């Protein structure tokens, strides 16, 4: 697999050098946070170019087999029962090797041949594993690609599914595996519609596997069906139909349908990958340069003011900052209060539901046939509780999402107001100061909030879904009853108790989800406040310290700042041109890859 295109390599080198120049200017201006961000985050990210491809899908659809086919060897265990229990990273290595990163944070080398012991549901060591990394000499991995095999998303294990979900936003491409024999089930459509964040939809590629089980006309029909339905969820879905098993056993890439997919992936990796990576880096560079420009401008302005005037203005900005921090603390108080209110509401709803359901049960049981009671009581109880939890989950999610939107807005407004004060007191007369706080932290905060729906969805589908197995011993009594009247009498006596226990088990989990969410929202506000405070304080301190320096030649210093601003302008111009080149000069030959393939 080739590295970046020559043209992209050139742009990358130019961007790295531009970022280095910005970092040096920032260091010269005493802006250590900004310089550190460039040196320790942005530059290494661009240098490293690591690209991650995650394989997702319901269990038994053939994810691990598909990964094996890409590697050209049966590296990962596959099987007809739910098999994969851990996240498995595949990276390039000259010779096969593997290591397990354990839950306790340590890691240990493992023998690639005994992977089953570590990664499968029945594996003796699986419980200790956080994730497994396998090194394999496969071409497809060579160019800093990490392939990630995941446990099935419908697996009834909440913790595992949560880990899998968390991989989606962090990945560059998501391969969504469908089973050719049962393509695009309702559960898969629901997952795609409701559980994948909008901005992650662009990176989905669909693989319909097990094509060898389909006749030619069935293949065409399956493709048509999938395309029709996927189009309703995603614009121009990219879809491939193939047989990983055939590719793996015969090595026949063309006959198995694997060839076109591999060609697509290679092309994506060599063309799109570079473009996406470089575009993000240019955006980062320009944003940070803008930040530096504002700061240099503020310094120039402070030279024009008398020291007394400057001190008075800085004092006003600081007072504003203290006020804003106070407001942000109040916002946090509000989050706690709202979360408590939502929790109280859930407790009340749950009590109401439990009481109403228990009261209705005896009549329901009387009306039913004894044989049906024996057979259907358990699923009936389970389904009723689950559907209540679903509804309540939707209500809670809506309430919390609204709260989150409001909190994000208020927080942003406060940040903006503080910035506006800085601009009014210290902004250079000729430029509009639009300071930014640490957007990375913002992004993380907003993502964490976006994942909320997932939490509740998983909770309802896995935890509540399996709830009644806890109550199974009680139900077993019913199943063994002999006489109709006995069965009903037992059912009436026991069922309400089962319901009460199940509902009691639901409550703390609901509370925990709400608390976790409130915690994340609160962290977001803290991060915004800290970034604001740190960013502005650093700037004020530098401006004042410089101005207080004895014997400074103000005119010479102003000329120096002007020169720095000029250099910065040249760098910004350069980055803008590089960015344009990314989208124009390569445009003809490498327009985005066809969004539809088979
Ligand atoms: N006929 C056929 N069977 C396949 C193909 N790919 C996978 N299978 C079979 O499907 C079953 C499941 O395959 P896995 O690769 O373990 O599926 P998975 O999605 O990783 O399953 P989990 O790890 O449980 O989530 C196995 O019996 C495979 O042999 C294929 O292309 N054709
Ligand atoms: Mg698997």
Coordinates of C-alpha atoms and ligand atoms in Angstrom, one line a residue:
X1 CA 0.0 0.0 0.0
X2 CA 1.4 3.4 -1.0
X3 CA 1.8 6.3 1.4
X4 CA 0.3 9.7 0.6
X5 CA 0.2 10.8 -3.0
X6 CA 3.4 12.8 -3.9
X7 CA 1.3 16.0 -4.2
X8 CA -0.2 15.3 -0.7
X9 CA 3.3 14.6 0.7
X10 CA 4.4 17.9 -0.5
X11 CA 1.4 19.7 1.0
X12 CA 2.0 17.8 4.3
X13 CA 5.6 18.9 4.5
X14 CA 4.6 22.5 3.7
X15 CA 1.9 22.4 6.4
X16 CA 4.3 20.9 9.0
X17 CA 6.7 23.7 8.3
X18 CA 4.0 26.3 8.5
X19 CA 2.9 24.9 11.8
X20 CA 6.4 25.0 13.1
X21 CA 6.7 28.6 12.1
X22 CA 3.5 29.5 13.9
X23 CA 4.8 27.6 17.0
X24 CA 8.0 29.6 16.9
X25 CA 6.2 32.9 16.6
X26 CA 3.9 31.9 19.5
X27 CA 6.9 31.0 21.6
X28 CA 8.5 34.3 20.8
X29 CA 5.3 36.0 21.9
X30 CA 5.3 34.1 25.1
X31 CA 2.1 32.1 24.2
X32 CA 3.2 28.8 25.6
X33 CA -0.2 27.1 25.6
X34 CA -0.7 27.7 22.0
X35 CA 2.9 26.7 21.1
X36 CA 2.5 23.6 23.2
X37 CA -0.8 22.7 21.5
X38 CA 0.9 22.9 18.1
X39 CA 4.0 21.0 19.1
X40 CA 2.4 18.3 21.2
X41 CA -0.9 17.8 19.5
X42 CA -1.4 19.2 16.0
X43 CA 2.1 18.5 14.5
X44 CA 2.4 14.9 15.8
X45 CA -1.1 14.1 14.6
X46 CA -0.3 15.3 11.1
X47 CA 3.1 13.5 11.2
X48 CA 1.8 10.2 12.4
X49 CA -1.0 9.9 9.7
X50 CA -2.6 6.9 11.5
X51 CA -5.8 5.8 9.9
X52 CA -8.3 3.5 11.6
X53 CA -10.8 1.3 9.9
X54 CA -13.4 -0.2 12.2
X55 CA -15.5 -3.2 11.4
X56 CA -19.0 -3.1 12.9
X57 CA -22.1 -5.3 12.6
X58 CA -24.4 -7.7 14.4
X59 CA -22.9 -10.9 15.8
X60 CA -22.3 -13.8 13.4
X61 CA -22.5 -11.6 10.4
X62 CA -18.9 -12.4 9.5
X63 CA -16.8 -9.5 10.8
X64 CA -13.9 -11.5 12.0
X65 CA -13.9 -13.7 8.9
X66 CA -13.9 -10.5 6.8
X67 CA -10.9 -9.1 8.7
X68 CA -9.2 -12.4 8.2
X69 CA -9.9 -12.2 4.5
X70 CA -8.3 -8.7 4.4
X71 CA -5.3 -10.1 6.1
X72 CA -5.2 -13.2 3.9
X73 CA -5.0 -15.6 6.9
X74 CA -7.3 -17.0 9.6
X75 CA -5.8 -14.8 12.3
X76 CA -8.9 -14.1 14.4
X77 CA -11.2 -16.8 15.8
X78 CA -14.6 -17.0 14.0
X79 CA -17.6 -19.2 14.7
X80 CA -21.4 -19.7 14.4
X81 CA -22.2 -18.7 18.0
X82 CA -21.3 -15.2 19.3
X83 CA -17.6 -15.4 19.2
X84 CA -15.6 -12.1 19.5
X85 CA -15.8 -10.6 23.0
X86 CA -13.0 -8.0 22.8
X87 CA -11.9 -5.2 20.6
X88 CA -9.0 -6.3 18.5
X89 CA -6.6 -3.9 16.8
X90 CA -4.7 -5.2 13.8
X91 CA -1.5 -3.3 13.0
X92 CA 1.4 -4.0 10.7
X93 CA 4.3 -6.1 11.9
X94 CA 7.1 -7.9 10.0
X95 CA 6.3 -11.1 11.9
X96 CA 3.1 -12.2 13.6
X97 CA 2.9 -11.1 17.2
X98 CA 0.2 -10.1 19.7
X99 CA -0.3 -8.5 23.0
X100 CA -3.2 -8.0 25.4
X101 CA -3.7 -4.7 27.1
X102 CA -5.4 -5.7 30.4
X103 CA -8.1 -4.0 32.4
X104 CA -5.6 -3.2 35.1
X105 CA -3.6 -1.1 32.6
X106 CA -0.7 -3.6 32.2
X107 CA -0.1 -5.5 29.1
X108 CA 1.4 -8.9 28.2
X109 CA 2.7 -10.6 25.1
X110 CA 0.5 -13.4 23.8
X111 CA 1.0 -16.1 21.3
X112 CA -0.9 -15.3 18.1
X113 CA -2.0 -18.9 17.8
X114 CA -3.7 -18.8 21.2
X115 CA -5.7 -15.7 20.5
X116 CA -8.9 -17.6 21.2
X117 CA -8.0 -17.8 24.8
X118 CA -8.0 -14.0 25.0
X119 CA -10.6 -12.7 22.6
X120 CA -13.5 -15.1 22.5
X121 CA -16.5 -15.3 24.7
X122 CA -15.5 -18.6 26.1
X123 CA -11.8 -17.7 26.4
X124 CA -10.2 -18.4 29.8
X125 CA -8.4 -15.0 29.9
X126 CA -11.0 -12.8 28.1
X127 CA -12.3 -11.2 31.2
X128 CA -8.9 -9.6 31.9
X129 CA -8.7 -7.9 28.5
X130 CA -9.2 -4.3 27.7
X131 CA -8.2 -4.8 24.1
X132 CA -5.9 -7.0 22.1
X133 CA -3.4 -5.8 19.5
X134 CA -2.3 -8.2 16.8
X135 CA 0.7 -7.4 14.6
X136 CA 0.5 -9.1 11.2
X137 CA 2.5 -8.8 8.0
X138 CA -0.4 -7.8 5.7
X139 CA 0.0 -5.3 2.9
X140 CA -3.3 -3.6 3.8
X141 CA -1.9 -2.6 7.2
X142 CA 1.4 -1.4 6.1
X143 CA 0.6 2.3 5.6
X144 CA -0.2 3.0 9.3
X145 CA -3.6 1.5 9.0
X146 CA -5.3 0.1 12.1
X147 CA -8.0 -2.4 11.4
X148 CA -10.4 -2.9 14.3
X149 CA -12.5 -6.0 14.8
X150 CA -15.4 -5.5 17.3
X151 CA -17.9 -7.7 19.2
X152 CA -21.4 -7.8 17.6
X153 CA -23.4 -4.6 18.3
X154 CA -26.5 -6.5 19.3
X155 CA -24.7 -8.7 21.7
X156 CA -26.5 -8.8 25.0
X157 CA -23.6 -7.3 26.8
X158 CA -24.0 -3.7 27.6
X159 CA -20.4 -3.0 28.5
X160 CA -19.0 -4.6 25.3
X161 CA -21.5 -2.8 23.1
X162 CA -20.7 0.5 24.7
X163 CA -17.0 0.0 24.0
X164 CA -17.9 -0.7 20.4
X165 CA -20.0 2.4 20.1
X166 CA -17.2 4.5 21.4
X167 CA -15.1 3.5 18.5
X168 CA -17.3 5.0 15.9
X169 CA -16.5 8.7 16.4
X170 CA -12.8 7.9 16.7
X171 CA -12.5 6.0 13.5
X172 CA -11.8 7.3 10.0
X173 CA -13.8 4.7 8.2
X174 CA -16.5 2.3 9.5
X175 CA -17.2 -0.9 7.6
X176 CA -20.7 -2.0 8.4
X177 CA -21.1 -5.7 7.8
X178 CA -24.5 -7.0 6.7
X179 CA -25.3 -10.7 6.4
X180 CA -26.3 -11.5 2.8
X181 CA -28.7 -14.2 4.0
X182 CA -30.6 -11.7 6.1
X183 CA -29.5 -8.3 4.8
X184 CA -30.6 -5.1 6.6
X185 CA -32.9 -6.4 9.3
X186 CA -35.1 -4.0 11.1
X187 CA -32.7 -3.9 14.1
X188 CA -29.9 -2.8 11.7
X189 CA -32.0 -0.1 10.2
X190 CA -33.0 1.2 13.6
X191 CA -29.3 1.1 14.7
X192 CA -28.3 3.1 11.6
X193 CA -31.1 5.6 11.8
X194 CA -31.0 6.3 15.5
X195 CA -27.6 5.4 16.9
X196 CA -25.0 6.6 14.5
X197 CA -24.2 10.3 14.9
X198 CA -25.0 12.3 11.8
X199 CA -21.4 13.3 11.2
X200 CA -20.3 9.7 11.4
X201 CA -22.6 8.6 8.6
X202 CA -20.3 9.9 5.9
X203 CA -17.6 7.4 6.8
X204 CA -19.8 4.3 6.5
X205 CA -19.1 1.7 3.9
X206 CA -21.5 -1.2 3.7
X207 CA -20.4 -4.7 3.1
X208 CA -23.0 -7.4 2.4
X209 CA -21.2 -10.6 3.2
X210 CA -21.7 -14.3 2.7
X211 CA -22.5 -13.7 -1.0
X212 CA -21.6 -17.4 -1.7
X213 CA -24.9 -18.3 0.0
X214 CA -26.9 -16.4 -2.7
X215 CA -27.8 -17.3 -6.3
X216 CA -27.0 -14.7 -8.9
X217 CA -30.6 -13.3 -9.0
X218 CA -30.7 -13.2 -5.2
X219 CA -27.5 -11.2 -5.2
X220 CA -29.0 -8.6 -7.4
X221 CA -32.2 -8.5 -5.5
X222 CA -30.3 -8.1 -2.2
X223 CA -28.2 -5.3 -3.5
X224 CA -31.3 -3.5 -4.8
X225 CA -33.1 -3.9 -1.5
X226 CA -30.2 -2.7 0.5
X227 CA -29.5 0.3 -1.7
X228 CA -33.2 1.3 -1.6
X229 CA -33.4 1.2 2.1
X230 CA -29.9 2.6 2.9
X231 CA -30.6 5.6 0.6
X232 CA -33.3 6.6 3.0
X233 CA -30.8 6.8 5.8
X234 CA -27.6 7.9 4.1
X235 CA -26.9 9.9 0.9
X236 CA -25.4 7.7 -1.8
X237 CA -24.4 4.7 0.3
X238 CA -21.3 2.8 -0.8
X239 CA -22.2 -0.9 -0.9
X240 CA -20.1 -4.0 -1.7
X241 CA -21.4 -7.6 -2.0
X242 CA -18.8 -10.2 -1.4
X243 CA -17.9 -13.5 0.2
X244 CA -15.1 -13.3 2.8
X245 CA -15.1 -17.0 3.4
X246 CA -14.5 -17.7 -0.3
X247 CA -11.7 -15.1 -0.5
X248 CA -10.1 -16.6 2.6
X249 CA -10.3 -20.3 1.6
X250 CA -9.6 -19.9 -2.2
X251 CA -7.6 -16.7 -2.3
X252 CA -9.8 -15.7 -5.3
X253 CA -10.2 -12.0 -4.8
X254 CA -12.2 -11.4 -8.0
X255 CA -14.6 -14.4 -7.8
X256 CA -15.3 -13.6 -4.2
X257 CA -16.1 -10.0 -4.8
X258 CA -13.3 -9.0 -2.4
X259 CA -11.2 -7.4 -5.2
X260 CA -13.4 -4.4 -6.0
X261 CA -13.6 -3.6 -2.3
X262 CA -9.9 -3.9 -1.7
X263 CA -9.3 -1.6 -4.7
X264 CA -11.8 0.9 -3.3
X265 CA -10.2 0.8 0.1
X266 CA -6.7 1.3 -1.4
X267 CA -7.8 4.2 -3.4
X268 CA -9.6 5.7 -0.5
X269 CA -6.5 5.3 1.7
X270 CA -4.2 6.9 -0.9
X271 CA -6.4 9.7 -2.0
X272 CA -9.2 10.6 0.3
X273 CA -7.3 9.8 3.4
X274 CA -4.6 12.4 2.6
X275 CA -7.1 15.0 1.7
X276 CA -9.1 14.6 4.9
X277 CA -6.0 14.6 7.0
X278 CA -4.5 17.6 5.4
X279 CA -7.7 19.6 5.3
X280 CA -8.2 19.1 9.0
X281 CA -4.6 20.1 9.6
X282 CA -4.9 23.3 7.5
X283 CA -8.1 24.2 9.4
X284 CA -6.2 23.7 12.7
X285 CA -3.3 25.8 11.5
X286 CA -5.4 28.7 10.4
X287 CA -7.4 28.7 13.6
X288 CA -4.3 28.8 15.7
X289 CA -2.7 31.4 13.5
X290 CA -5.8 33.6 14.0
X291 CA -5.5 33.2 17.7
X292 CA -1.9 34.3 17.6
X293 CA -2.9 37.3 15.4
X294 CA -5.4 38.5 17.9
X295 CA -2.8 38.3 20.7
X296 CA -0.2 40.2 18.8
X297 CA -2.8 42.8 18.0
X298 CA -3.6 43.1 21.7
X299 CA 0.0 43.7 22.5
X300 CA 0.3 46.4 19.9
X301 CA -2.8 48.0 21.3
X302 CA -1.4 47.9 24.8
X303 CA 1.7 49.8 23.6
X304 CA -0.5 52.6 22.5
X305 CA -2.0 53.0 26.0
X306 CA -0.4 54.6 28.9
X307 CA 0.6 52.1 31.6
X308 CA -2.1 53.5 33.9
X309 CA -4.8 53.2 31.3
X310 CA -3.7 49.7 30.4
X311 CA -3.8 48.6 34.1
X312 CA -7.2 50.0 34.5
X313 CA -8.5 48.1 31.4
X314 CA -6.8 44.9 32.4
X315 CA -8.5 45.2 35.9
X316 CA -11.9 45.6 34.2
X317 CA -11.3 42.5 32.1
X318 CA -10.3 40.5 35.1
X319 CA -13.4 41.6 37.0
X320 CA -15.5 40.4 34.1
X321 CA -13.6 37.1 34.1
X322 CA -14.3 36.6 37.8
X323 CA -18.0 37.4 37.1
X324 CA -18.1 34.8 34.3
X325 CA -16.6 32.2 36.4
X326 CA -19.2 32.8 39.0
X327 CA -21.9 32.4 36.4
X328 CA -20.4 29.2 35.2
X329 CA -20.5 27.8 38.7
X330 CA -24.1 28.7 38.9
X331 CA -24.7 26.9 35.6
X332 CA -23.2 23.8 37.3
X333 CA -25.6 24.2 40.2
X334 CA -28.4 24.3 37.7
X335 CA -27.2 21.1 36.0
X336 CA -27.3 19.3 39.4
X337 CA -30.7 20.6 40.2
X338 CA -32.2 19.7 36.8
X339 CA -30.7 16.2 37.0
X340 CA -32.2 15.7 40.4
X341 CA -35.6 16.8 39.0
X342 CA -35.4 14.3 36.2
X343 CA -34.4 11.6 38.6
X344 CA -37.3 12.4 40.9
X345 CA -39.6 12.3 37.9
X346 CA -38.3 8.8 36.8
X347 CA -38.8 7.5 40.4
X348 CA -42.4 8.8 40.4
X349 CA -43.1 7.4 37.0
X350 CA -41.6 4.1 37.9
X351 CA -43.7 3.9 41.1
X352 CA -46.8 4.7 39.2
X353 CA -46.1 2.1 36.6
X354 CA -45.2 -0.6 39.1
X355 CA -48.4 0.0 41.1
X356 CA -50.7 0.2 38.1
X357 CA -49.1 -2.9 36.5
X358 CA -49.3 -5.0 39.7
X359 CA -52.9 -3.9 40.2
X360 CA -53.9 -4.9 36.7
X361 CA -52.1 -8.3 36.8
X362 CA -54.7 -10.4 38.8
X363 CA -57.4 -9.6 36.3
X364 CA -55.2 -10.3 33.3
X365 CA -54.3 -13.6 34.8
X366 CA -57.9 -14.5 35.5
X367 CA -58.9 -13.7 32.0
X368 CA -56.2 -15.8 30.4
X369 CA -56.1 -19.5 29.9
X370 CA -54.0 -21.4 32.5
X371 CA -51.8 -23.0 29.8
X372 CA -51.1 -19.5 28.3
X373 CA -50.3 -18.2 31.8
X374 CA -47.7 -20.8 32.2
X375 CA -46.3 -20.2 28.7
X376 CA -46.6 -16.5 28.3
X377 CA -46.5 -14.9 31.7
X378 CA -42.8 -14.4 31.7
X379 CA -42.5 -12.8 28.2
X380 CA -45.5 -10.7 29.0
X381 CA -44.0 -9.3 32.1
X382 CA -40.7 -8.7 30.4
X383 CA -42.2 -7.0 27.3
X384 CA -44.4 -4.8 29.4
X385 CA -41.6 -3.6 31.6
X386 CA -39.3 -3.2 28.6
X387 CA -41.8 -1.1 26.6
X388 CA -42.3 1.1 29.6
X389 CA -38.6 1.5 30.0
X390 CA -38.3 2.4 26.3
X391 CA -40.9 5.1 26.5
X392 CA -39.5 6.5 29.7
X393 CA -36.0 6.3 28.2
X394 CA -37.1 8.4 25.3
X395 CA -38.7 10.9 27.6
X396 CA -35.6 11.2 29.8
X397 CA -33.3 11.4 26.7
X398 CA -35.5 14.3 25.3
X399 CA -35.4 16.1 28.7
X400 CA -31.6 15.7 29.0
X401 CA -30.9 16.6 25.4
X402 CA -32.8 19.8 25.8
X403 CA -31.0 20.6 29.0
X404 CA -27.7 19.9 27.2
X405 CA -28.5 22.2 24.4
X406 CA -29.4 25.0 26.7
X407 CA -26.3 24.6 28.9
X408 CA -24.1 24.6 25.8
X409 CA -25.7 27.7 24.6
X410 CA -25.4 29.6 27.9
X411 CA -21.8 28.5 28.3
X412 CA -21.0 29.6 24.8
X413 CA -22.7 33.0 25.4
X414 CA -20.7 33.5 28.5
X415 CA -17.5 32.7 26.8
X416 CA -18.4 35.1 24.0
X417 CA -19.3 37.9 26.4
X418 CA -15.9 37.6 28.1
X419 CA -14.2 37.7 24.8
X420 CA -16.2 40.7 23.8
X421 CA -15.0 42.5 26.9
X422 CA -11.4 41.7 26.0
X423 CA -12.0 43.0 22.5
X424 CA -13.6 46.2 23.7
X425 CA -10.9 47.0 26.3
X426 CA -7.8 45.8 24.5
X427 CA -8.6 44.8 21.0
X428 CA -6.6 46.5 18.3
X429 CA -8.7 49.2 16.7
X430 CA -8.5 47.8 13.2
X431 CA -9.3 44.1 13.7
X432 CA -12.2 42.4 15.3
X433 CA -11.1 40.2 18.1
X434 CA -12.7 36.8 18.0
X435 CA -10.9 34.8 20.6
X436 CA -11.4 31.1 20.8
X437 CA -11.2 28.8 23.7
X438 CA -9.8 25.3 23.6
X439 CA -12.0 23.8 20.9
X440 CA -10.7 20.3 21.4
X441 CA -12.2 20.2 24.8
X442 CA -15.4 21.6 23.5
X443 CA -15.6 18.9 20.9
X444 CA -15.0 16.2 23.4
X445 CA -17.7 17.6 25.6
X446 CA -20.2 17.8 22.9
X447 CA -19.4 14.3 21.7
X448 CA -19.9 12.9 25.1
X449 CA -23.3 14.5 25.2
X450 CA -24.1 13.1 21.8
X451 CA -23.5 9.6 23.1
X452 CA -26.4 10.0 25.5
X453 CA -29.1 8.4 23.4
X454 CA -26.8 5.4 23.0
X455 CA -26.6 4.9 26.8
X456 CA -30.3 4.7 27.2
X457 CA -30.8 2.6 24.2
X458 CA -28.3 0.0 25.4
X459 CA -29.7 0.1 28.8
X460 CA -33.2 -0.7 27.7
X461 CA -32.2 -3.3 25.2
X462 CA -29.7 -5.2 27.2
X463 CA -30.2 -4.6 30.8
X464 CA -34.0 -4.5 30.9
X465 CA -34.1 -7.1 28.2
X466 CA -32.3 -9.6 30.4
X467 CA -34.0 -8.5 33.6
X468 CA -36.4 -11.3 34.1
X469 CA -33.8 -14.0 34.0
X470 CA -33.0 -12.7 37.5
X471 CA -36.5 -13.5 38.4
X472 CA -36.5 -16.9 36.7
X473 CA -36.5 -19.0 39.8
X474 CA -39.8 -17.6 40.8
X475 CA -41.3 -18.1 37.4
X476 CA -40.0 -21.7 37.4
X477 CA -42.5 -22.4 40.2
X478 CA -45.3 -21.4 37.9
X479 CA -44.1 -23.6 35.1
X480 CA -44.2 -26.6 37.3
X481 CA -47.7 -26.1 38.6
X482 CA -50.2 -28.8 37.5
X483 CA -53.7 -27.8 38.1
X484 CA -55.1 -24.8 36.2
X485 CA -56.4 -23.1 39.4
X486 CA -53.1 -23.7 41.1
X487 CA -51.2 -22.1 38.3
X488 CA -53.4 -19.0 38.3
X489 CA -53.3 -18.7 42.0
X490 CA -49.6 -18.9 42.1
X491 CA -49.2 -16.5 39.2
X492 CA -51.4 -13.9 40.9
X493 CA -49.3 -14.3 44.0
X494 CA -45.9 -14.3 42.5
X495 CA -46.1 -12.1 39.4
X496 CA -46.5 -8.8 41.3
X497 CA -43.5 -9.6 43.3
X498 CA -41.5 -10.4 40.2
X499 CA -42.6 -7.0 38.7
X500 CA -41.7 -5.2 41.9
X501 CA -38.2 -6.7 42.0
X502 CA -37.6 -6.1 38.4
X503 CA -38.7 -2.4 38.7
X504 CA -36.6 -2.0 41.8
X505 CA -33.6 -3.2 39.8
X506 CA -34.3 -0.7 36.9
X507 CA -34.4 2.4 39.1
X508 CA -30.7 2.6 40.2
X509 CA -29.5 2.1 36.6
X510 CA -31.7 4.9 35.3
X511 CA -30.4 7.1 38.1
X512 CA -26.9 6.3 37.2
X513 CA -27.3 7.1 33.5
X514 CA -28.8 10.5 34.5
X515 CA -25.9 11.2 36.9
X516 CA -23.3 10.2 34.4
X517 CA -24.8 12.6 31.9
X518 CA -25.0 15.4 34.3
X519 CA -21.4 14.7 35.2
X520 CA -20.3 15.0 31.6
X521 CA -22.3 18.2 31.1
X522 CA -20.7 19.6 34.2
X523 CA -17.2 18.6 32.9
X524 CA -17.9 20.4 29.7
X525 CA -18.7 23.7 31.6
X526 CA -15.6 23.3 33.7
X527 CA -13.4 22.8 30.7
X528 CA -14.9 25.8 29.0
X529 CA -14.4 28.0 32.1
X530 CA -10.8 26.8 32.5
X531 CA -9.9 27.3 28.9
X532 CA -11.4 30.8 29.0
X533 CA -9.6 31.7 32.2
X534 CA -6.3 30.3 31.2
X535 CA -6.4 31.8 27.7
X536 CA -7.2 35.3 28.7
X537 CA -5.1 35.4 31.8
X538 CA -2.0 34.4 29.9
X539 CA -2.7 37.1 27.4
X540 CA -3.2 39.8 30.0
X541 CA -0.2 38.8 32.0
X542 CA 2.1 39.0 29.0
X543 CA 0.7 42.3 27.8
X544 CA 1.2 43.9 31.3
X545 CA 4.6 42.4 32.0
X546 CA 5.9 43.6 28.7
X547 CA 4.5 47.1 29.2
X548 CA 6.0 47.3 32.6
X549 CA 9.5 46.6 31.4
X550 CA 11.7 49.5 32.2
X551 CA 13.3 51.4 29.4
X552 CA 11.5 49.7 26.6
X553 CA 11.7 51.4 23.3
X554 CA 8.0 51.5 22.4
X555 CA 8.5 52.4 18.8
X556 CA 11.0 49.7 18.2
X557 CA 8.8 47.2 19.9
X558 CA 5.8 48.2 17.8
X559 CA 7.8 47.8 14.7
X560 CA 8.8 44.3 15.9
X561 CA 5.2 43.3 16.5
X562 CA 4.2 44.7 13.1
X563 CA 6.9 42.5 11.5
X564 CA 5.7 39.5 13.4
X565 CA 2.2 40.2 12.2
X566 CA 3.4 40.4 8.7
X567 CA 5.2 37.1 8.8
X568 CA 2.1 35.6 10.3
X569 CA 0.0 37.0 7.5
X570 CA 2.4 35.3 5.0
X571 CA 2.0 32.0 6.7
X572 CA -1.7 32.3 6.8
X573 CA -1.8 33.1 3.1
X574 CA 0.4 30.1 2.4
X575 CA -1.8 27.7 4.4
X576 CA -4.9 29.0 2.6
X577 CA -3.2 28.4 -0.8
X578 CA -2.2 24.9 0.3
X579 CA -5.7 24.1 1.3
X580 CA -7.1 25.3 -2.0
X581 CA -4.6 23.2 -3.8
X582 CA -5.8 20.2 -1.9
X583 CA -9.3 20.6 -3.5
X584 CA -8.5 22.0 -6.9
X585 CA -5.3 20.7 -8.5
X586 CA -6.2 17.1 -7.7
X587 CA -9.8 17.6 -8.3
X588 CA -10.1 16.1 -11.8
X589 CA -8.3 12.8 -11.3
X590 CA -9.4 12.1 -7.8
X591 CA -12.8 13.4 -7.3
X592 CA -14.3 11.8 -4.3
X593 CA -14.6 8.1 -5.0
X594 CA -17.8 6.8 -6.5
X595 CA -20.4 6.6 -3.7
X596 CA -21.9 3.5 -5.1
X597 CA -20.1 0.3 -6.1
X598 CA -20.9 -3.3 -6.1
Ligands
LIG1 N1 -21.0 -19.0 3.8 C1 -20.3 -18.0 4.4 N2 -20.2 -18.1 5.7 C2 -19.4 -17.1 6.3 C3 -18.9 -16.0 5.6 N3 -18.2 -15.2 6.4 C4 -18.4 -15.7 7.7 N4 -19.1 -16.8 7.6 C5 -19.5 -17.7 8.7 O1 -20.4 -17.0 9.6 C6 -20.1 -17.3 10.9 C7 -19.8 -16.1 11.8 O2 -18.5 -15.6 11.3 P1 -17.7 -14.6 12.2 O3 -16.6 -14.1 11.4 O4 -17.3 -15.3 13.5 O5 -18.7 -13.5 12.6 P2 -18.6 -12.2 13.5 O6 -19.4 -11.2 13.0 O7 -17.2 -12.0 13.8 O8 -19.3 -12.8 14.8 P3 -19.1 -12.3 16.4 O9 -17.7 -12.2 16.6 O10 -19.9 -13.3 17.1 O11 -19.8 -10.9 16.4 C8 -18.9 -18.3 10.9 O12 -19.5 -19.6 11.0 C9 -18.3 -18.1 9.5 O13 -17.7 -19.2 9.0 C10 -19.0 -16.0 4.2 O14 -18.6 -15.2 3.4 N5 -19.8 -17.1 3.6
LIG2 MG1 -16.1 -11.9 15.5

